[in-house]
Coordinates of C-alpha atoms and ligand atoms in Angstrom, one line a residue:
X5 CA 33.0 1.4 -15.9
X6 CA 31.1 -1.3 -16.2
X7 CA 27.2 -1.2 -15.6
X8 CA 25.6 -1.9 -12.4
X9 CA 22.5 -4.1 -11.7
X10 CA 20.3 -3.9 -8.6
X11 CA 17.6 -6.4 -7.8
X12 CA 14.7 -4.9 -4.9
X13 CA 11.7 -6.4 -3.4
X14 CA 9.2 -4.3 -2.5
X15 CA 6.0 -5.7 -0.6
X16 CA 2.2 -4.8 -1.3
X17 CA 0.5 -2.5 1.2
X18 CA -3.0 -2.3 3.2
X19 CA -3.6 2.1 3.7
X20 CA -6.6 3.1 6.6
X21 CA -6.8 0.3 8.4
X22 CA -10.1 1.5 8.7
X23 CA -10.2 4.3 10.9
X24 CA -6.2 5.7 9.6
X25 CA -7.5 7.8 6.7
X26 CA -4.6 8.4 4.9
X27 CA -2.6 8.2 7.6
X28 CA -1.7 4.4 9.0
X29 CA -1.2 1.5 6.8
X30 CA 0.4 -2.0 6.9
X31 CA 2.8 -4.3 5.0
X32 CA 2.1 -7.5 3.6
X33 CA 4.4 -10.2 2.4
X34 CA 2.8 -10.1 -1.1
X35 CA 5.9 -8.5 -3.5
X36 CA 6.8 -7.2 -6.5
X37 CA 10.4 -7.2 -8.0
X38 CA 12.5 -4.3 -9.8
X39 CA 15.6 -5.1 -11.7
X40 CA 17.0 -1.7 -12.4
X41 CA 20.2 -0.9 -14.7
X42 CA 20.4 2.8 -15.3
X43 CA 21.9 3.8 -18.8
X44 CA 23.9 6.8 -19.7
X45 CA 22.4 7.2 -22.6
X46 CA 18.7 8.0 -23.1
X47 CA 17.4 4.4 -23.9
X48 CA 14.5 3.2 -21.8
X49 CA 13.4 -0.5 -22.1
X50 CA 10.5 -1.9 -19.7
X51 CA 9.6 -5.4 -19.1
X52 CA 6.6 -6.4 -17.1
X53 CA 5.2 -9.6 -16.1
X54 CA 2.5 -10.9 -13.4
X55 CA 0.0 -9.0 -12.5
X56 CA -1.3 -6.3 -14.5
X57 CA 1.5 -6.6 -17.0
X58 CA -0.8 -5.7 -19.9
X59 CA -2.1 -2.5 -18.4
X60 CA 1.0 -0.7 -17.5
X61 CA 2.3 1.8 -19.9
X62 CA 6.4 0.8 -21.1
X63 CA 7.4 4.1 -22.2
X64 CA 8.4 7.5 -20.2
X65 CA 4.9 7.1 -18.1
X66 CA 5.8 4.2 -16.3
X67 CA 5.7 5.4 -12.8
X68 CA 8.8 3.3 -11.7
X69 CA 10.5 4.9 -14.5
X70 CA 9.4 8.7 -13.2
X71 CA 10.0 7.3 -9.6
X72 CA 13.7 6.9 -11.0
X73 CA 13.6 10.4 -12.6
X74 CA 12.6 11.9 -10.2
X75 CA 15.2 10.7 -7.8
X76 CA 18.1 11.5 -10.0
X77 CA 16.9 15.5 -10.4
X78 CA 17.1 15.7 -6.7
X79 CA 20.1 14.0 -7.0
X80 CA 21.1 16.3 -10.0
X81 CA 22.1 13.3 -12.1
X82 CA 19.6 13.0 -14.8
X83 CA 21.8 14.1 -17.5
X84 CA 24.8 11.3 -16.2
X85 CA 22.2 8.9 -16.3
X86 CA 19.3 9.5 -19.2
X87 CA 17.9 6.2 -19.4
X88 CA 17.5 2.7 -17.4
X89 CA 16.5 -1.0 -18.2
X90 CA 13.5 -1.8 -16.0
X91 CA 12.3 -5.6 -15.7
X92 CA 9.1 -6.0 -13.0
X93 CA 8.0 -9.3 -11.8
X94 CA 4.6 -8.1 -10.3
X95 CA 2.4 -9.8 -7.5
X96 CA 0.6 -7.3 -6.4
X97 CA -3.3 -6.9 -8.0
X98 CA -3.5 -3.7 -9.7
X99 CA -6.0 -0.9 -8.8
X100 CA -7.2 -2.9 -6.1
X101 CA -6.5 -1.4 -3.1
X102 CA -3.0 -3.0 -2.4
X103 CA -0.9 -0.4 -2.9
X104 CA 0.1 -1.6 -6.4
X105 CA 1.6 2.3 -7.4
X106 CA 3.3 3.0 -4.1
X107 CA 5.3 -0.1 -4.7
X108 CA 5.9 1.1 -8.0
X109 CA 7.4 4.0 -6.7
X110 CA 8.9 3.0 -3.9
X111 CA 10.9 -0.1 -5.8
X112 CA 11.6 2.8 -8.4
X113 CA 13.5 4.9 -5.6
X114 CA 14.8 2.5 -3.6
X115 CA 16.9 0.9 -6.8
X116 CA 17.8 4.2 -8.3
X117 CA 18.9 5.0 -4.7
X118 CA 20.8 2.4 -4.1
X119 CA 23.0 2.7 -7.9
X120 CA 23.8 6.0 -7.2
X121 CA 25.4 5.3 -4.0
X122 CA 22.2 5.6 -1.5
X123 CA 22.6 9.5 -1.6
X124 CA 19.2 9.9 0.4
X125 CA 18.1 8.7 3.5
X126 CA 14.8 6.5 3.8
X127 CA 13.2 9.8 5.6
X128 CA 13.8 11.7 2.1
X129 CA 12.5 8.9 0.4
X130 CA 9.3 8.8 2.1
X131 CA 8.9 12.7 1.6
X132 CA 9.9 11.9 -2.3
X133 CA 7.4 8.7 -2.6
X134 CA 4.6 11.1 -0.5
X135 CA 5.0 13.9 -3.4
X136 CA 4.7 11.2 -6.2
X137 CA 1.8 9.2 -4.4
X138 CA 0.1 12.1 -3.4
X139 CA -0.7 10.8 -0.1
X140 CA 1.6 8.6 2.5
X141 CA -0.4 5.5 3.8
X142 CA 0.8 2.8 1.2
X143 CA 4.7 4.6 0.5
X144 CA 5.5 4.6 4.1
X145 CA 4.5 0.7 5.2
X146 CA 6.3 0.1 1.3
X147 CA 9.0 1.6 2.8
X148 CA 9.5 1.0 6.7
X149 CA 7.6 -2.5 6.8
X150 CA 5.3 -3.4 9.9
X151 CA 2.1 -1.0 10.6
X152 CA 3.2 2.7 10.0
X153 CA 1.6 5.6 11.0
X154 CA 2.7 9.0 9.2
X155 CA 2.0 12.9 10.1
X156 CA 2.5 15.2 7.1
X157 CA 3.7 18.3 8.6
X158 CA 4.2 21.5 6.7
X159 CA 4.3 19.2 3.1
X160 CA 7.0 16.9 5.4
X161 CA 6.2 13.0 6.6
X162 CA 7.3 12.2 9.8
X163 CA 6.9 8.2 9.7
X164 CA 6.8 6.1 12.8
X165 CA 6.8 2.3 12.4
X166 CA 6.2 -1.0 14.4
X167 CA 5.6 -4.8 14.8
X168 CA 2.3 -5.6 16.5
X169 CA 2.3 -8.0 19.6
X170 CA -0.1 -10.0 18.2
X171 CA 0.6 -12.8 15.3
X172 CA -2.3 -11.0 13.6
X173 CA -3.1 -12.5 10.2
X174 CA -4.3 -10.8 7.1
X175 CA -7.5 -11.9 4.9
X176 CA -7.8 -9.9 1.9
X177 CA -10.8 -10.6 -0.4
X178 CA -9.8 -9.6 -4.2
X179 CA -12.7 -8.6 -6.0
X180 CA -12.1 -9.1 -10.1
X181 CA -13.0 -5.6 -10.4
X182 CA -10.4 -2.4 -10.9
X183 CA -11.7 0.7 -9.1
X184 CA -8.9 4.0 -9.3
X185 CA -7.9 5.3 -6.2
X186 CA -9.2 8.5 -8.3
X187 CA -12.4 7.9 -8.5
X188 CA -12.5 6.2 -5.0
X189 CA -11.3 9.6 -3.5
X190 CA -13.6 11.6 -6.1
X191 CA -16.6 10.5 -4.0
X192 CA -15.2 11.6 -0.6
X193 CA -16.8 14.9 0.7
X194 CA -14.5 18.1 1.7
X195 CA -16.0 18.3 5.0
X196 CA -16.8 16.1 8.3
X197 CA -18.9 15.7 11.1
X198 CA -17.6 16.4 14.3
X199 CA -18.9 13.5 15.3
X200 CA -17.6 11.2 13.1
X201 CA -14.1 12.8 13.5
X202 CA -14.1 11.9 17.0
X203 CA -16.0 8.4 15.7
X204 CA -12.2 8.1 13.6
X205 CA -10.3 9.2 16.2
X206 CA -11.2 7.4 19.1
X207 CA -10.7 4.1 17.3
X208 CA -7.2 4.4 15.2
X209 CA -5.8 5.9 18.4
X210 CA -7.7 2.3 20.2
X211 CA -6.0 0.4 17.2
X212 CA -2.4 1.9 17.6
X213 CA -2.4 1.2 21.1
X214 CA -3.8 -2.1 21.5
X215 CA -1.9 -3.5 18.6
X216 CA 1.1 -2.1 20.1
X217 CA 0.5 -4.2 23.2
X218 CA -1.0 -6.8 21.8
X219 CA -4.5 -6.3 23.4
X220 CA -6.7 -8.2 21.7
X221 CA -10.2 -7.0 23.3
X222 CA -9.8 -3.6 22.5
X223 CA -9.3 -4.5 18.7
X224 CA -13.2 -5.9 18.5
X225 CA -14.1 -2.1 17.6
X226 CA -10.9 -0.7 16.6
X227 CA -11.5 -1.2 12.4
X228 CA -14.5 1.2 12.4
X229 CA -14.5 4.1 9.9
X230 CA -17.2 7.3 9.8
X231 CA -15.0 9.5 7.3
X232 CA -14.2 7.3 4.1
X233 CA -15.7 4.0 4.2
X234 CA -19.3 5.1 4.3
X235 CA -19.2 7.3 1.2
X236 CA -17.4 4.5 -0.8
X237 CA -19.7 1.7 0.0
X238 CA -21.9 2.2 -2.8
X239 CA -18.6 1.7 -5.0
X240 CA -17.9 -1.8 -3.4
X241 CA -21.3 -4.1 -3.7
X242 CA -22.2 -5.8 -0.8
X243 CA -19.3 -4.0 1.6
X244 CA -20.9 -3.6 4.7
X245 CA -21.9 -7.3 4.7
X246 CA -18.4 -8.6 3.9
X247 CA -17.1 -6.4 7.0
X248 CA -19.6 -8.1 8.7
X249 CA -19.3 -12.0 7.0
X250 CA -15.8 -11.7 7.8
X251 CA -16.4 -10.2 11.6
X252 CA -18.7 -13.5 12.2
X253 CA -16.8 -16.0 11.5
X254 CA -14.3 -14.6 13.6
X255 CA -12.3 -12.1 12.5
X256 CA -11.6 -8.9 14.9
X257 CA -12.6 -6.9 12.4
X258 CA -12.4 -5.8 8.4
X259 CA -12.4 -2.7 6.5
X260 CA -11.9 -1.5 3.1
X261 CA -7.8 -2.0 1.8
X262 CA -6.7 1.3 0.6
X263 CA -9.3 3.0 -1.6
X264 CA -10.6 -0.7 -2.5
X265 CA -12.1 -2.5 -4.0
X266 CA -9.9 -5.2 -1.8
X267 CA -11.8 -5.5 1.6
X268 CA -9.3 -6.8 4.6
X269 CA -9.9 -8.7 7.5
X270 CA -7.6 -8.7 10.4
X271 CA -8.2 -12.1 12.4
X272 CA -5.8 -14.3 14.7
X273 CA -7.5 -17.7 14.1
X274 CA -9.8 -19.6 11.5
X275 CA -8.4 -17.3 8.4
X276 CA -9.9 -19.7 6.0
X277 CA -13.2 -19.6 7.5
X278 CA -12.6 -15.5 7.2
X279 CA -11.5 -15.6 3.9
X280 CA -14.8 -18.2 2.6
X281 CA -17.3 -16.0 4.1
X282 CA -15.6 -12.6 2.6
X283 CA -15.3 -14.0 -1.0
X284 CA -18.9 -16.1 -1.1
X285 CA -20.6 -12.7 -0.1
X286 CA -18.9 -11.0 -3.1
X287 CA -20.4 -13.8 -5.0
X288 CA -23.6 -13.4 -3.7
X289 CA -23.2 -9.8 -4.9
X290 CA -22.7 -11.6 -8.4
X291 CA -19.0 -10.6 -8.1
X292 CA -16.3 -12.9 -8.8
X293 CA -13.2 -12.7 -5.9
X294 CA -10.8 -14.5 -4.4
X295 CA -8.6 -14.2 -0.9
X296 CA -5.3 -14.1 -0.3
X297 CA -3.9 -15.2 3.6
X298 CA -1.1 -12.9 4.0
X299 CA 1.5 -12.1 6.9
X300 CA 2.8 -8.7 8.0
X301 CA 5.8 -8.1 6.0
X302 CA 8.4 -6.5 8.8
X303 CA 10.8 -5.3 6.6
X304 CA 9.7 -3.1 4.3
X305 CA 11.5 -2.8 0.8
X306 CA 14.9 -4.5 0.6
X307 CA 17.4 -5.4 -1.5
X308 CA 17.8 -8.8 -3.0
X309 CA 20.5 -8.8 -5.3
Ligands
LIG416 N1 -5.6 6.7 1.9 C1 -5.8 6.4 0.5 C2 -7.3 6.5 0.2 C3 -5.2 5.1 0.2 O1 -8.0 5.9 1.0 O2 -7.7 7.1 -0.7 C4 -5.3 4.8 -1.3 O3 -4.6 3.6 -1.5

């Protein structure tokens, strides 16, 4: 039989939102691409281009490649199939905050998927992208498109997805600098305040809701984090005043992407302006950055060929 090719597009993703620790995130329409042949026998050839291409390993660590591995042990096919031919085109900055890995993953188990005759739903795909990632914020929006909120209950993701009613426009300032979600996460404590859980809850339940019906005033304090973003600030120079740069000149409001060093803006009008302000306080910093205007991407990863 003769081998089969699969071409899939899977978008870059926003985790937090500020307030959603590790549990809401967003899609944007920034993408990377898989072509995936799997091979019966146990040859594996990786090609990478774009972003990061240099610093990804093209050997049995490649994540899309374990993505892949892993899917066909569930499936119970990694002997029929001991190898693939990977070829990434790669938007997506890496170890910035975009949600470079999940898409990794997620364009790993969405091909493999698909070749072996979409034996899992998109539910056990989530579950199998959570247990890779390690946590579900970036997989799920990678997955579902839209903003996504996910519960993790007894080790199992329960994923609930939508559109906003608001033509809400994403600013994300890319600092040059990497940081590891690793060592982003390695500076978290083990324990909160009660008061700053409440701080967290009040506004990502605030953020659900008012994106969900498009109500713009109650979004003004809706970004706001007490539980992550203060302990990483001293990662990202100059944070708190980007939030604040971008909120002046007229965003709703701006956060950290993911574990950073990205910083996003959410803003409905004069993006530009947002974006200008975000990367010439990074400069001021004496960091070099750019932005990126991005949509929300609403359908999540997809096949394109
Ligand atoms: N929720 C995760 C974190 C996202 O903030 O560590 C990492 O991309």
């Amino acid at each position: 039989m003769a081998e089969k090719m699969i071409k899939v597009r899977v978008p870059g993703t926003s985790a937090n939102c500020g307030p959603g620790f590790d549990t809401i995130g967003v899609a944007c329409n920034i993408y990377n691409e898989l072509e995936l042949t799997l091979k019966k026998e146990p040859e594996l050839k990786i090609e990478i281009s774009g972003e990061g291409a240099a610093n990804i390993p093209c050997d049995s660590r490649n994540i899309v490649w374990r993505s892949i591995h892993h899917l066909l042990c569930k499936a119970n096919m990694e002997k029929e199939y001991q190898g693939a031919h990977i070829k990434m085109l790669n938007a997506i900055p890496l170890s910035r905050g975009l949600g470079s890995s999940a898409a990794a993953i997620v364009a790993g188990l969405k091909a493999a998927n698909v070749l072996i005759g979409n034996q899992f739903s998109r539910r056990e795909l989530l579950q199998m992208g959570t247990d890779l990632e390690g946590h579900p914020d970036n997989v799920a929006p990678a997955i579902f498109g839209g903003f996504t909120i996910t519960v993790v209950h007894e080790g199992q993701p329960e994923c609930f997805s939508f559109i906003p009613k608001l033509s809400l426009k994403l600013v994300v300032a890319v600092p040059e600098f990497l940081l590891s979600t690793r060592a982003a996460r390695s500076v978290l404590p083990d324990n909160v305040l009660m008061k700053d859980a409440v701080f967290n809850i009040s506004r990502a339940s605030l953020l659900v809701a008012a994106l969900s019906r498009g109500n713009k005033r109650f979004l003004q304090h809706a970004f706001e984090d007490a539980i992550h973003q203060p302990y990483r600030a001293k990662l990202i120079p100059g944070m708190y005043d980007i939030i604040y740069a971008a909120k002046a000149a007229g965003a709703l409001g701006a956060a950290m992407s993911g574990a950073g060093p990205c910083l996003i803006a959410f803003t409905i009008e004069n993006e530009v302006q947002v974006g200008e302000a975000m990367v010439k306080v990074f400069n001021q910093h004496q960091i070099n950055a750019k932005y990126l205007l991005l949509d929300i991407d609403t359908r999540g990863v997809c096949i394109i060929k």
